[in-house]
Amino acid sequence: MFIGLLTAVGASACYGSGSVLQALGARRSAARESAAGAGATEYGGPSLSSTAKAVVTWEFIAGTVLDAAGFALGALSAKLVPLFLSQTVISANLVITAVLGIWVLGIRLVRPEWISIGVVCAALVLLAGTAGHEGAGHVAIDWHWGLLAVSVLLVVAALPIVRLMGPRAAIPAGLLSGLCFGAVGVGVRILNGTDPFAWRDLLGDPALYAIAIAGLGGMYFHTLALQIGSINGATAALVAGETVVPGIIGVLWLGDTAREGMAVPASIGFVLAVVGAVAVAWYGNPHVPGVPEPEPARTGGG
């Protein structure tokens, strides 16, 4: 249990730091594209080429490396503790994102945001104290195929929708990225061929390809959300998507449990964590789509 919690905290730190770096790269890239009079589709959202240019900035690449480390730590956590606990602890990356955003992006937090951050931290402590044993994660192969089908459908159906929504797609794109990353968490949990390791079983498992498709889709939608919306808003929507659905699936179908007699406190902690995370964005400073936010202040004499 302790190692599972520790890896979840590590994943949260990596994801939170990575999001800030990715937001920095996406905003600077969007500012350059806007200054050049390019980078937007006919619907007002970022073009594919604009998004691609954001992805190759050094800030975004550094953030992606941190995301990869977060994914590895999160995958290990999903195997060691219940999904409702690991995904909720990982969702605390919103708190890290909000705090780092003050320094790196020049974002100011208002009092309700600090209160919301406190609610999230208290909820995570409550969850840590109520979590029981994780389920075995063994389900029929039909579930693996179903996860692959859902992942493909989610990405394919969402692509034209977020494009048509243009500058209004920030929160939906953040939510879609969360659902994709939630599918990744479920896929890691049910993946065959990992314990003990058997590469034939691993490569033959549809869940592996669901993880790849959902992971790429989640990265794309998250990048899009960071380009056109508030980092806190995009991350809060992501948190809601990646926490609620996997947590429910873990309890209803994968055998995750709370400690005996602690189901109600666990449920309260789960709800408070999600509500607090979303509240961080709700009270955050709004960002006007299409208007790049100011560059972070430089320190020193250079």
PDB file of C-alpha atoms in Angstrom:
ATOM      1  CA  MET A   1       0.000   0.000   0.000  1.00  0.00           C
ATOM      2  CA  PHE A   2       2.766   2.467   0.961  1.00  0.00           C
ATOM      3  CA  ILE A   3       4.700   1.926  -2.274  1.00  0.00           C
ATOM      4  CA  GLY A   4       1.496   2.322  -4.288  1.00  0.00           C
ATOM      5  CA  LEU A   5       0.728   5.638  -2.587  1.00  0.00           C
ATOM      6  CA  LEU A   6       4.326   6.819  -3.007  1.00  0.00           C
ATOM      7  CA  THR A   7       4.327   6.085  -6.736  1.00  0.00           C
ATOM      8  CA  ALA A   8       0.954   7.821  -7.125  1.00  0.00           C
ATOM      9  CA  VAL A   9       2.343  10.930  -5.417  1.00  0.00           C
ATOM     10  CA  GLY A  10       5.383  10.792  -7.688  1.00  0.00           C
ATOM     11  CA  ALA A  11       3.136  10.480 -10.747  1.00  0.00           C
ATOM     12  CA  SER A  12       1.108  13.458  -9.556  1.00  0.00           C
ATOM     13  CA  ALA A  13       4.249  15.578  -9.163  1.00  0.00           C
ATOM     14  CA  CYS A  14       5.480  14.615 -12.633  1.00  0.00           C
ATOM     15  CA  TYR A  15       2.118  15.278 -14.278  1.00  0.00           C
ATOM     16  CA  GLY A  16       1.643  18.619 -12.516  1.00  0.00           C
ATOM     17  CA  SER A  17       5.113  19.896 -13.403  1.00  0.00           C
ATOM     18  CA  GLY A  18       4.783  18.554 -16.933  1.00  0.00           C
ATOM     19  CA  SER A  19       1.457  20.336 -17.480  1.00  0.00           C
ATOM     20  CA  VAL A  20       2.965  23.693 -16.550  1.00  0.00           C
ATOM     21  CA  LEU A  21       5.897  23.223 -18.924  1.00  0.00           C
ATOM     22  CA  GLN A  22       3.552  22.067 -21.683  1.00  0.00           C
ATOM     23  CA  ALA A  23       1.292  25.067 -21.106  1.00  0.00           C
ATOM     24  CA  LEU A  24       4.311  27.353 -21.321  1.00  0.00           C
ATOM     25  CA  GLY A  25       5.382  25.823 -24.626  1.00  0.00           C
ATOM     26  CA  ALA A  26       1.838  25.815 -26.032  1.00  0.00           C
ATOM     27  CA  ARG A  27       1.223  29.455 -25.107  1.00  0.00           C
ATOM     28  CA  ARG A  28       4.511  30.689 -26.504  1.00  0.00           C
ATOM     29  CA  SER A  29       3.914  28.744 -29.704  1.00  0.00           C
ATOM     30  CA  ALA A  30       0.344  30.095 -29.953  1.00  0.00           C
ATOM     31  CA  ALA A  31       1.629  33.638 -29.405  1.00  0.00           C
ATOM     32  CA  ARG A  32       4.148  33.272 -32.230  1.00  0.00           C
ATOM     33  CA  GLU A  33       1.530  31.791 -34.558  1.00  0.00           C
ATOM     34  CA  SER A  34      -0.956  34.543 -33.690  1.00  0.00           C
ATOM     35  CA  ALA A  35       1.657  37.253 -34.299  1.00  0.00           C
ATOM     36  CA  ALA A  36       2.345  35.718 -37.708  1.00  0.00           C
ATOM     37  CA  GLY A  37      -1.380  35.718 -38.516  1.00  0.00           C
ATOM     38  CA  ALA A  38      -1.479  31.923 -38.819  1.00  0.00           C
ATOM     39  CA  GLY A  39      -2.233  28.843 -36.777  1.00  0.00           C
ATOM     40  CA  ALA A  40      -6.059  28.969 -36.655  1.00  0.00           C
ATOM     41  CA  THR A  41      -8.703  26.925 -38.431  1.00  0.00           C
ATOM     42  CA  GLU A  42     -11.778  28.415 -40.102  1.00  0.00           C
ATOM     43  CA  TYR A  43     -13.640  27.688 -36.846  1.00  0.00           C
ATOM     44  CA  GLY A  44     -11.188  29.737 -34.754  1.00  0.00           C
ATOM     45  CA  GLY A  45      -9.396  26.900 -33.001  1.00  0.00           C
ATOM     46  CA  PRO A  46      -5.722  25.908 -33.316  1.00  0.00           C
ATOM     47  CA  SER A  47      -4.760  24.229 -36.585  1.00  0.00           C
ATOM     48  CA  LEU A  48      -3.069  20.831 -36.674  1.00  0.00           C
ATOM     49  CA  SER A  49       0.165  22.505 -37.726  1.00  0.00           C
ATOM     50  CA  SER A  50      -0.096  24.960 -34.806  1.00  0.00           C
ATOM     51  CA  THR A  51      -0.583  22.096 -32.374  1.00  0.00           C
ATOM     52  CA  ALA A  52       2.331  20.202 -33.944  1.00  0.00           C
ATOM     53  CA  LYS A  53       4.594  23.248 -33.543  1.00  0.00           C
ATOM     54  CA  ALA A  54       3.607  23.528 -29.879  1.00  0.00           C
ATOM     55  CA  VAL A  55       4.561  19.881 -29.342  1.00  0.00           C
ATOM     56  CA  VAL A  56       8.133  20.398 -30.594  1.00  0.00           C
ATOM     57  CA  THR A  57       8.994  23.356 -28.342  1.00  0.00           C
ATOM     58  CA  TRP A  58      11.656  22.503 -25.753  1.00  0.00           C
ATOM     59  CA  GLU A  59       9.280  23.335 -22.913  1.00  0.00           C
ATOM     60  CA  PHE A  60       6.660  20.949 -24.229  1.00  0.00           C
ATOM     61  CA  ILE A  61       9.213  18.197 -24.829  1.00  0.00           C
ATOM     62  CA  ALA A  62      10.511  18.551 -21.260  1.00  0.00           C
ATOM     63  CA  GLY A  63       6.930  18.391 -20.003  1.00  0.00           C
ATOM     64  CA  THR A  64       6.312  15.274 -22.084  1.00  0.00           C
ATOM     65  CA  VAL A  65       9.352  13.569 -20.547  1.00  0.00           C
ATOM     66  CA  LEU A  66       7.881  14.295 -17.120  1.00  0.00           C
ATOM     67  CA  ASP A  67       4.529  12.938 -18.320  1.00  0.00           C
ATOM     68  CA  ALA A  68       6.240   9.721 -19.418  1.00  0.00           C
ATOM     69  CA  ALA A  69       7.768   9.364 -15.954  1.00  0.00           C
ATOM     70  CA  GLY A  70       4.350  10.089 -14.456  1.00  0.00           C
ATOM     71  CA  PHE A  71       2.760   7.440 -16.653  1.00  0.00           C
ATOM     72  CA  ALA A  72       5.252   4.799 -15.520  1.00  0.00           C
ATOM     73  CA  LEU A  73       4.736   5.659 -11.857  1.00  0.00           C
ATOM     74  CA  GLY A  74       0.953   5.826 -12.314  1.00  0.00           C
ATOM     75  CA  ALA A  75       0.909   2.428 -14.039  1.00  0.00           C
ATOM     76  CA  LEU A  76       2.763   0.892 -11.103  1.00  0.00           C
ATOM     77  CA  SER A  77       0.393   2.566  -8.652  1.00  0.00           C
ATOM     78  CA  ALA A  78      -2.657   1.241 -10.538  1.00  0.00           C
ATOM     79  CA  LYS A  79      -1.329  -2.273  -9.956  1.00  0.00           C
ATOM     80  CA  LEU A  80      -0.684  -1.765  -6.234  1.00  0.00           C
ATOM     81  CA  VAL A  81      -3.666   0.186  -4.865  1.00  0.00           C
ATOM     82  CA  PRO A  82      -7.374   0.550  -5.748  1.00  0.00           C
ATOM     83  CA  LEU A  83      -8.031   2.656  -8.836  1.00  0.00           C
ATOM     84  CA  PHE A  84     -10.227   5.114  -6.919  1.00  0.00           C
ATOM     85  CA  LEU A  85      -7.222   5.848  -4.670  1.00  0.00           C
ATOM     86  CA  SER A  86      -4.424   5.893  -7.259  1.00  0.00           C
ATOM     87  CA  GLN A  87      -6.367   7.979  -9.784  1.00  0.00           C
ATOM     88  CA  THR A  88      -7.501  10.449  -7.131  1.00  0.00           C
ATOM     89  CA  VAL A  89      -4.001  10.916  -5.706  1.00  0.00           C
ATOM     90  CA  ILE A  90      -2.670  11.380  -9.238  1.00  0.00           C
ATOM     91  CA  SER A  91      -5.423  13.945  -9.830  1.00  0.00           C
ATOM     92  CA  ALA A  92      -3.776  16.078  -7.146  1.00  0.00           C
ATOM     93  CA  ASN A  93      -1.489  17.175  -9.984  1.00  0.00           C
ATOM     94  CA  LEU A  94      -4.059  19.969 -10.386  1.00  0.00           C
ATOM     95  CA  VAL A  95      -2.871  21.409  -7.074  1.00  0.00           C
ATOM     96  CA  ILE A  96       0.760  21.208  -8.211  1.00  0.00           C
ATOM     97  CA  THR A  97      -0.188  22.754 -11.547  1.00  0.00           C
ATOM     98  CA  ALA A  98      -2.006  25.635  -9.845  1.00  0.00           C
ATOM     99  CA  VAL A  99       0.832  26.394  -7.419  1.00  0.00           C
ATOM    100  CA  LEU A 100       3.606  26.139 -10.034  1.00  0.00           C
ATOM    101  CA  GLY A 101       1.491  28.266 -12.364  1.00  0.00           C
ATOM    102  CA  ILE A 102       1.893  31.163  -9.925  1.00  0.00           C
ATOM    103  CA  TRP A 103       5.644  31.154 -10.415  1.00  0.00           C
ATOM    104  CA  VAL A 104       6.079  29.969 -14.001  1.00  0.00           C
ATOM    105  CA  LEU A 105       3.001  31.426 -15.723  1.00  0.00           C
ATOM    106  CA  GLY A 106       2.349  34.430 -13.491  1.00  0.00           C
ATOM    107  CA  ILE A 107      -1.135  33.212 -12.489  1.00  0.00           C
ATOM    108  CA  ARG A 108      -2.620  34.674  -9.303  1.00  0.00           C
ATOM    109  CA  LEU A 109      -4.735  32.443  -7.094  1.00  0.00           C
ATOM    110  CA  VAL A 110      -7.724  33.935  -5.268  1.00  0.00           C
ATOM    111  CA  ARG A 111      -8.850  32.873  -1.784  1.00  0.00           C
ATOM    112  CA  PRO A 112     -11.520  30.395  -2.961  1.00  0.00           C
ATOM    113  CA  GLU A 113      -8.824  28.628  -4.998  1.00  0.00           C
ATOM    114  CA  TRP A 114      -6.608  28.211  -1.932  1.00  0.00           C
ATOM    115  CA  ILE A 115      -9.616  26.872  -0.009  1.00  0.00           C
ATOM    116  CA  SER A 116     -10.322  24.425  -2.833  1.00  0.00           C
ATOM    117  CA  ILE A 117      -6.701  23.262  -2.786  1.00  0.00           C
ATOM    118  CA  GLY A 118      -7.050  22.638   0.942  1.00  0.00           C
ATOM    119  CA  VAL A 119     -10.212  20.599   0.309  1.00  0.00           C
ATOM    120  CA  VAL A 120      -8.370  18.440  -2.227  1.00  0.00           C
ATOM    121  CA  CYS A 121      -5.488  17.788   0.167  1.00  0.00           C
ATOM    122  CA  ALA A 122      -7.870  16.884   3.010  1.00  0.00           C
ATOM    123  CA  ALA A 123      -9.824  14.567   0.706  1.00  0.00           C
ATOM    124  CA  LEU A 124      -6.648  12.753  -0.333  1.00  0.00           C
ATOM    125  CA  VAL A 125      -5.683  12.201   3.294  1.00  0.00           C
ATOM    126  CA  LEU A 126      -9.179  10.810   3.947  1.00  0.00           C
ATOM    127  CA  LEU A 127      -8.935   8.485   0.942  1.00  0.00           C
ATOM    128  CA  ALA A 128      -5.518   7.227   1.966  1.00  0.00           C
ATOM    129  CA  GLY A 129      -6.912   6.263   5.360  1.00  0.00           C
ATOM    130  CA  THR A 130      -9.956   4.431   3.985  1.00  0.00           C
ATOM    131  CA  ALA A 131      -8.523   2.463   1.044  1.00  0.00           C
ATOM    132  CA  GLY A 132      -8.658  -1.306   1.304  1.00  0.00           C
ATOM    133  CA  HIS A 133      -7.329  -3.946  -1.067  1.00  0.00           C
ATOM    134  CA  GLU A 134      -7.185  -3.546  -4.808  1.00  0.00           C
ATOM    135  CA  GLY A 135      -9.051  -6.115  -6.907  1.00  0.00           C
ATOM    136  CA  ALA A 136      -7.284  -8.746  -8.963  1.00  0.00           C
ATOM    137  CA  GLY A 137      -8.002  -6.952 -12.227  1.00  0.00           C
ATOM    138  CA  HIS A 138      -8.740 -10.209 -14.052  1.00  0.00           C
ATOM    139  CA  VAL A 139     -11.697  -9.817 -16.419  1.00  0.00           C
ATOM    140  CA  ALA A 140     -12.917 -11.673 -19.489  1.00  0.00           C
ATOM    141  CA  ILE A 141     -11.112 -10.919 -22.769  1.00  0.00           C
ATOM    142  CA  ASP A 142     -14.329  -9.313 -24.024  1.00  0.00           C
ATOM    143  CA  TRP A 143     -13.614  -6.450 -21.609  1.00  0.00           C
ATOM    144  CA  HIS A 144     -10.232  -5.931 -23.225  1.00  0.00           C
ATOM    145  CA  TRP A 145     -11.786  -5.749 -26.691  1.00  0.00           C
ATOM    146  CA  GLY A 146     -14.486  -3.455 -25.324  1.00  0.00           C
ATOM    147  CA  LEU A 147     -11.883  -1.079 -23.901  1.00  0.00           C
ATOM    148  CA  LEU A 148     -10.126  -0.964 -27.271  1.00  0.00           C
ATOM    149  CA  ALA A 149     -13.399  -0.232 -29.074  1.00  0.00           C
ATOM    150  CA  VAL A 150     -14.313   2.533 -26.623  1.00  0.00           C
ATOM    151  CA  SER A 151     -10.850   4.089 -26.910  1.00  0.00           C
ATOM    152  CA  VAL A 152     -10.987   4.146 -30.714  1.00  0.00           C
ATOM    153  CA  LEU A 153     -14.538   5.494 -30.749  1.00  0.00           C
ATOM    154  CA  LEU A 154     -13.711   8.179 -28.173  1.00  0.00           C
ATOM    155  CA  VAL A 155     -10.750   9.527 -30.140  1.00  0.00           C
ATOM    156  CA  VAL A 156     -12.286   9.253 -33.624  1.00  0.00           C
ATOM    157  CA  ALA A 157     -15.630  10.792 -32.634  1.00  0.00           C
ATOM    158  CA  ALA A 158     -14.086  13.581 -30.556  1.00  0.00           C
ATOM    159  CA  LEU A 159     -11.590  14.872 -33.136  1.00  0.00           C
ATOM    160  CA  PRO A 160     -14.127  16.584 -35.438  1.00  0.00           C
ATOM    161  CA  ILE A 161     -16.182  17.813 -32.470  1.00  0.00           C
ATOM    162  CA  VAL A 162     -13.337  19.747 -30.835  1.00  0.00           C
ATOM    163  CA  ARG A 163     -12.323  21.120 -34.228  1.00  0.00           C
ATOM    164  CA  LEU A 164     -15.834  22.422 -34.918  1.00  0.00           C
ATOM    165  CA  MET A 165     -16.053  24.006 -31.454  1.00  0.00           C
ATOM    166  CA  GLY A 166     -12.945  26.092 -32.142  1.00  0.00           C
ATOM    167  CA  PRO A 167     -12.012  28.412 -29.239  1.00  0.00           C
ATOM    168  CA  ARG A 168     -14.878  27.021 -27.102  1.00  0.00           C
ATOM    169  CA  ALA A 169     -13.295  23.555 -27.008  1.00  0.00           C
ATOM    170  CA  ALA A 170     -10.891  24.080 -24.072  1.00  0.00           C
ATOM    171  CA  ILE A 171     -12.989  22.457 -21.321  1.00  0.00           C
ATOM    172  CA  PRO A 172     -14.452  19.687 -23.562  1.00  0.00           C
ATOM    173  CA  ALA A 173     -10.942  18.902 -24.817  1.00  0.00           C
ATOM    174  CA  GLY A 174      -9.690  18.764 -21.228  1.00  0.00           C
ATOM    175  CA  LEU A 175     -12.526  16.409 -20.286  1.00  0.00           C
ATOM    176  CA  LEU A 176     -11.838  14.214 -23.318  1.00  0.00           C
ATOM    177  CA  SER A 177      -8.160  14.024 -22.412  1.00  0.00           C
ATOM    178  CA  GLY A 178      -9.171  12.946 -18.911  1.00  0.00           C
ATOM    179  CA  LEU A 179     -11.442  10.211 -20.256  1.00  0.00           C
ATOM    180  CA  CYS A 180      -8.618   9.002 -22.484  1.00  0.00           C
ATOM    181  CA  PHE A 181      -6.161   8.911 -19.589  1.00  0.00           C
ATOM    182  CA  GLY A 182      -8.814   7.175 -17.506  1.00  0.00           C
ATOM    183  CA  ALA A 183      -9.017   4.476 -20.191  1.00  0.00           C
ATOM    184  CA  VAL A 184      -5.236   4.171 -19.941  1.00  0.00           C
ATOM    185  CA  GLY A 185      -5.516   3.578 -16.180  1.00  0.00           C
ATOM    186  CA  VAL A 186      -8.138   0.869 -16.659  1.00  0.00           C
ATOM    187  CA  GLY A 187      -6.084  -0.710 -19.456  1.00  0.00           C
ATOM    188  CA  VAL A 188      -2.978  -0.883 -17.288  1.00  0.00           C
ATOM    189  CA  ARG A 189      -4.989  -2.520 -14.539  1.00  0.00           C
ATOM    190  CA  ILE A 190      -6.401  -5.328 -16.710  1.00  0.00           C
ATOM    191  CA  LEU A 191      -3.372  -5.794 -18.990  1.00  0.00           C
ATOM    192  CA  ASN A 192      -2.267  -9.393 -19.491  1.00  0.00           C
ATOM    193  CA  GLY A 193       1.329 -10.542 -19.602  1.00  0.00           C
ATOM    194  CA  THR A 194       2.722  -8.277 -16.884  1.00  0.00           C
ATOM    195  CA  ASP A 195       2.730 -10.500 -13.776  1.00  0.00           C
ATOM    196  CA  PRO A 196       4.539 -12.719 -14.562  1.00  0.00           C
ATOM    197  CA  PHE A 197       5.907 -11.037 -17.674  1.00  0.00           C
ATOM    198  CA  ALA A 198       5.015 -12.840 -20.898  1.00  0.00           C
ATOM    199  CA  TRP A 199       5.570 -10.838 -24.070  1.00  0.00           C
ATOM    200  CA  ARG A 200       3.294 -13.055 -26.199  1.00  0.00           C
ATOM    201  CA  ASP A 201       0.364 -12.450 -23.860  1.00  0.00           C
ATOM    202  CA  LEU A 202       1.245  -8.757 -23.664  1.00  0.00           C
ATOM    203  CA  LEU A 203       1.397  -8.187 -27.424  1.00  0.00           C
ATOM    204  CA  GLY A 204      -1.750 -10.246 -27.967  1.00  0.00           C
ATOM    205  CA  ASP A 205      -3.826  -8.250 -25.484  1.00  0.00           C
ATOM    206  CA  PRO A 206      -6.224  -5.667 -27.032  1.00  0.00           C
ATOM    207  CA  ALA A 207      -5.843  -3.600 -23.832  1.00  0.00           C
ATOM    208  CA  LEU A 208      -2.245  -2.797 -24.837  1.00  0.00           C
ATOM    209  CA  TYR A 209      -3.433  -1.128 -28.030  1.00  0.00           C
ATOM    210  CA  ALA A 210      -6.245   0.606 -26.160  1.00  0.00           C
ATOM    211  CA  ILE A 211      -3.571   2.109 -23.870  1.00  0.00           C
ATOM    212  CA  ALA A 212      -1.571   3.330 -26.878  1.00  0.00           C
ATOM    213  CA  ILE A 213      -4.568   4.862 -28.683  1.00  0.00           C
ATOM    214  CA  ALA A 214      -6.100   6.440 -25.576  1.00  0.00           C
ATOM    215  CA  GLY A 215      -2.699   7.740 -24.444  1.00  0.00           C
ATOM    216  CA  LEU A 216      -2.000   9.469 -27.768  1.00  0.00           C
ATOM    217  CA  GLY A 217      -5.543  10.853 -27.875  1.00  0.00           C
ATOM    218  CA  GLY A 218      -5.233  12.128 -24.315  1.00  0.00           C
ATOM    219  CA  MET A 219      -1.964  13.894 -25.133  1.00  0.00           C
ATOM    220  CA  TYR A 220      -3.455  15.560 -28.213  1.00  0.00           C
ATOM    221  CA  PHE A 221      -6.646  16.771 -26.506  1.00  0.00           C
ATOM    222  CA  HIS A 222      -4.654  18.028 -23.518  1.00  0.00           C
ATOM    223  CA  THR A 223      -2.325  19.994 -25.802  1.00  0.00           C
ATOM    224  CA  LEU A 224      -5.299  21.479 -27.615  1.00  0.00           C
ATOM    225  CA  ALA A 225      -6.931  22.504 -24.328  1.00  0.00           C
ATOM    226  CA  LEU A 226      -3.720  24.168 -23.138  1.00  0.00           C
ATOM    227  CA  GLN A 227      -3.463  26.146 -26.367  1.00  0.00           C
ATOM    228  CA  ILE A 228      -6.876  27.763 -26.142  1.00  0.00           C
ATOM    229  CA  GLY A 229      -7.893  27.812 -22.478  1.00  0.00           C
ATOM    230  CA  SER A 230      -6.882  28.298 -18.860  1.00  0.00           C
ATOM    231  CA  ILE A 231      -4.375  25.728 -17.627  1.00  0.00           C
ATOM    232  CA  ASN A 232      -6.347  25.283 -14.405  1.00  0.00           C
ATOM    233  CA  GLY A 233      -9.629  24.881 -16.281  1.00  0.00           C
ATOM    234  CA  ALA A 234      -8.191  22.367 -18.733  1.00  0.00           C
ATOM    235  CA  THR A 235      -6.495  20.385 -15.958  1.00  0.00           C
ATOM    236  CA  ALA A 236      -9.622  20.379 -13.779  1.00  0.00           C
ATOM    237  CA  ALA A 237     -11.684  18.954 -16.627  1.00  0.00           C
ATOM    238  CA  LEU A 238      -8.949  16.355 -17.167  1.00  0.00           C
ATOM    239  CA  VAL A 239      -9.026  15.467 -13.459  1.00  0.00           C
ATOM    240  CA  ALA A 240     -12.793  14.915 -13.527  1.00  0.00           C
ATOM    241  CA  GLY A 241     -12.534  12.621 -16.539  1.00  0.00           C
ATOM    242  CA  GLU A 242      -9.600  10.533 -15.381  1.00  0.00           C
ATOM    243  CA  THR A 243     -10.790  10.142 -11.782  1.00  0.00           C
ATOM    244  CA  VAL A 244     -14.527   9.507 -11.777  1.00  0.00           C
ATOM    245  CA  VAL A 245     -14.928   6.884 -14.504  1.00  0.00           C
ATOM    246  CA  PRO A 246     -11.923   4.650 -13.593  1.00  0.00           C
ATOM    247  CA  GLY A 247     -12.811   4.884  -9.901  1.00  0.00           C
ATOM    248  CA  ILE A 248     -16.353   3.672 -10.541  1.00  0.00           C
ATOM    249  CA  ILE A 249     -15.159   0.901 -12.862  1.00  0.00           C
ATOM    250  CA  GLY A 250     -12.618  -0.229 -10.269  1.00  0.00           C
ATOM    251  CA  VAL A 251     -15.262  -0.537  -7.554  1.00  0.00           C
ATOM    252  CA  LEU A 252     -18.080  -2.034  -9.644  1.00  0.00           C
ATOM    253  CA  TRP A 253     -16.164  -4.452 -11.894  1.00  0.00           C
ATOM    254  CA  LEU A 254     -12.537  -4.850 -10.804  1.00  0.00           C
ATOM    255  CA  GLY A 255     -13.069  -5.650  -7.136  1.00  0.00           C
ATOM    256  CA  ASP A 256     -11.558  -2.523  -5.537  1.00  0.00           C
ATOM    257  CA  THR A 257     -12.727  -1.994  -1.963  1.00  0.00           C
ATOM    258  CA  ALA A 258     -12.471   0.379   0.968  1.00  0.00           C
ATOM    259  CA  ARG A 259     -11.522  -0.827   4.454  1.00  0.00           C
ATOM    260  CA  GLU A 260     -14.325  -2.532   6.346  1.00  0.00           C
ATOM    261  CA  GLY A 261     -16.835   0.021   7.575  1.00  0.00           C
ATOM    262  CA  MET A 262     -15.112   2.857   5.682  1.00  0.00           C
ATOM    263  CA  ALA A 263     -17.155   2.857   2.462  1.00  0.00           C
ATOM    264  CA  VAL A 264     -19.007   6.074   3.351  1.00  0.00           C
ATOM    265  CA  PRO A 265     -15.885   8.078   4.310  1.00  0.00           C
ATOM    266  CA  ALA A 266     -14.158   6.780   1.157  1.00  0.00           C
ATOM    267  CA  SER A 267     -17.085   7.942  -0.965  1.00  0.00           C
ATOM    268  CA  ILE A 268     -17.024  11.360   0.730  1.00  0.00           C
ATOM    269  CA  GLY A 269     -13.285  11.658   0.142  1.00  0.00           C
ATOM    270  CA  PHE A 270     -13.678  10.700  -3.501  1.00  0.00           C
ATOM    271  CA  VAL A 271     -16.426  13.268  -4.100  1.00  0.00           C
ATOM    272  CA  LEU A 272     -14.591  16.009  -2.198  1.00  0.00           C
ATOM    273  CA  ALA A 273     -11.399  15.407  -4.184  1.00  0.00           C
ATOM    274  CA  VAL A 274     -13.188  15.771  -7.513  1.00  0.00           C
ATOM    275  CA  VAL A 275     -15.317  18.739  -6.406  1.00  0.00           C
ATOM    276  CA  GLY A 276     -12.299  20.497  -4.905  1.00  0.00           C
ATOM    277  CA  ALA A 277     -10.244  19.942  -8.035  1.00  0.00           C
ATOM    278  CA  VAL A 278     -12.941  21.360 -10.280  1.00  0.00           C
ATOM    279  CA  ALA A 279     -13.415  24.314  -7.915  1.00  0.00           C
ATOM    280  CA  VAL A 280      -9.755  25.251  -8.351  1.00  0.00           C
ATOM    281  CA  ALA A 281     -10.491  25.959 -12.003  1.00  0.00           C
ATOM    282  CA  TRP A 282     -13.965  27.427 -11.389  1.00  0.00           C
ATOM    283  CA  TYR A 283     -12.507  30.229  -9.290  1.00  0.00           C
ATOM    284  CA  GLY A 284      -9.399  30.648 -11.420  1.00  0.00           C
ATOM    285  CA  ASN A 285      -8.558  33.687 -13.500  1.00  0.00           C
ATOM    286  CA  PRO A 286     -10.292  33.374 -16.863  1.00  0.00           C
ATOM    287  CA  HIS A 287      -8.236  33.225 -20.027  1.00  0.00           C
ATOM    288  CA  VAL A 288      -9.756  34.713 -23.144  1.00  0.00           C
ATOM    289  CA  PRO A 289      -9.450  32.216 -26.015  1.00  0.00           C
ATOM    290  CA  GLY A 290      -7.312  33.479 -28.866  1.00  0.00           C
ATOM    291  CA  VAL A 291      -5.484  36.038 -26.720  1.00  0.00           C
ATOM    292  CA  PRO A 292      -2.086  34.726 -25.626  1.00  0.00           C
ATOM    293  CA  GLU A 293      -1.392  35.255 -21.946  1.00  0.00           C
ATOM    294  CA  PRO A 294       1.573  37.421 -20.958  1.00  0.00           C
ATOM    295  CA  GLU A 295       5.019  35.888 -21.017  1.00  0.00           C
ATOM    296  CA  PRO A 296       6.214  34.976 -17.522  1.00  0.00           C
ATOM    297  CA  ALA A 297       8.363  37.621 -15.906  1.00  0.00           C
ATOM    298  CA  ARG A 298      12.094  37.114 -16.358  1.00  0.00           C
ATOM    299  CA  THR A 299      14.425  37.337 -13.399  1.00  0.00           C
ATOM    300  CA  GLY A 300      18.007  38.427 -13.376  1.00  0.00           C
ATOM    301  CA  GLY A 301      19.790  40.961 -15.536  1.00  0.00           C
ATOM    302  CA  GLY A 302      19.949  38.932 -18.819  1.00  0.00           C
TER     303      GLY A 302
END
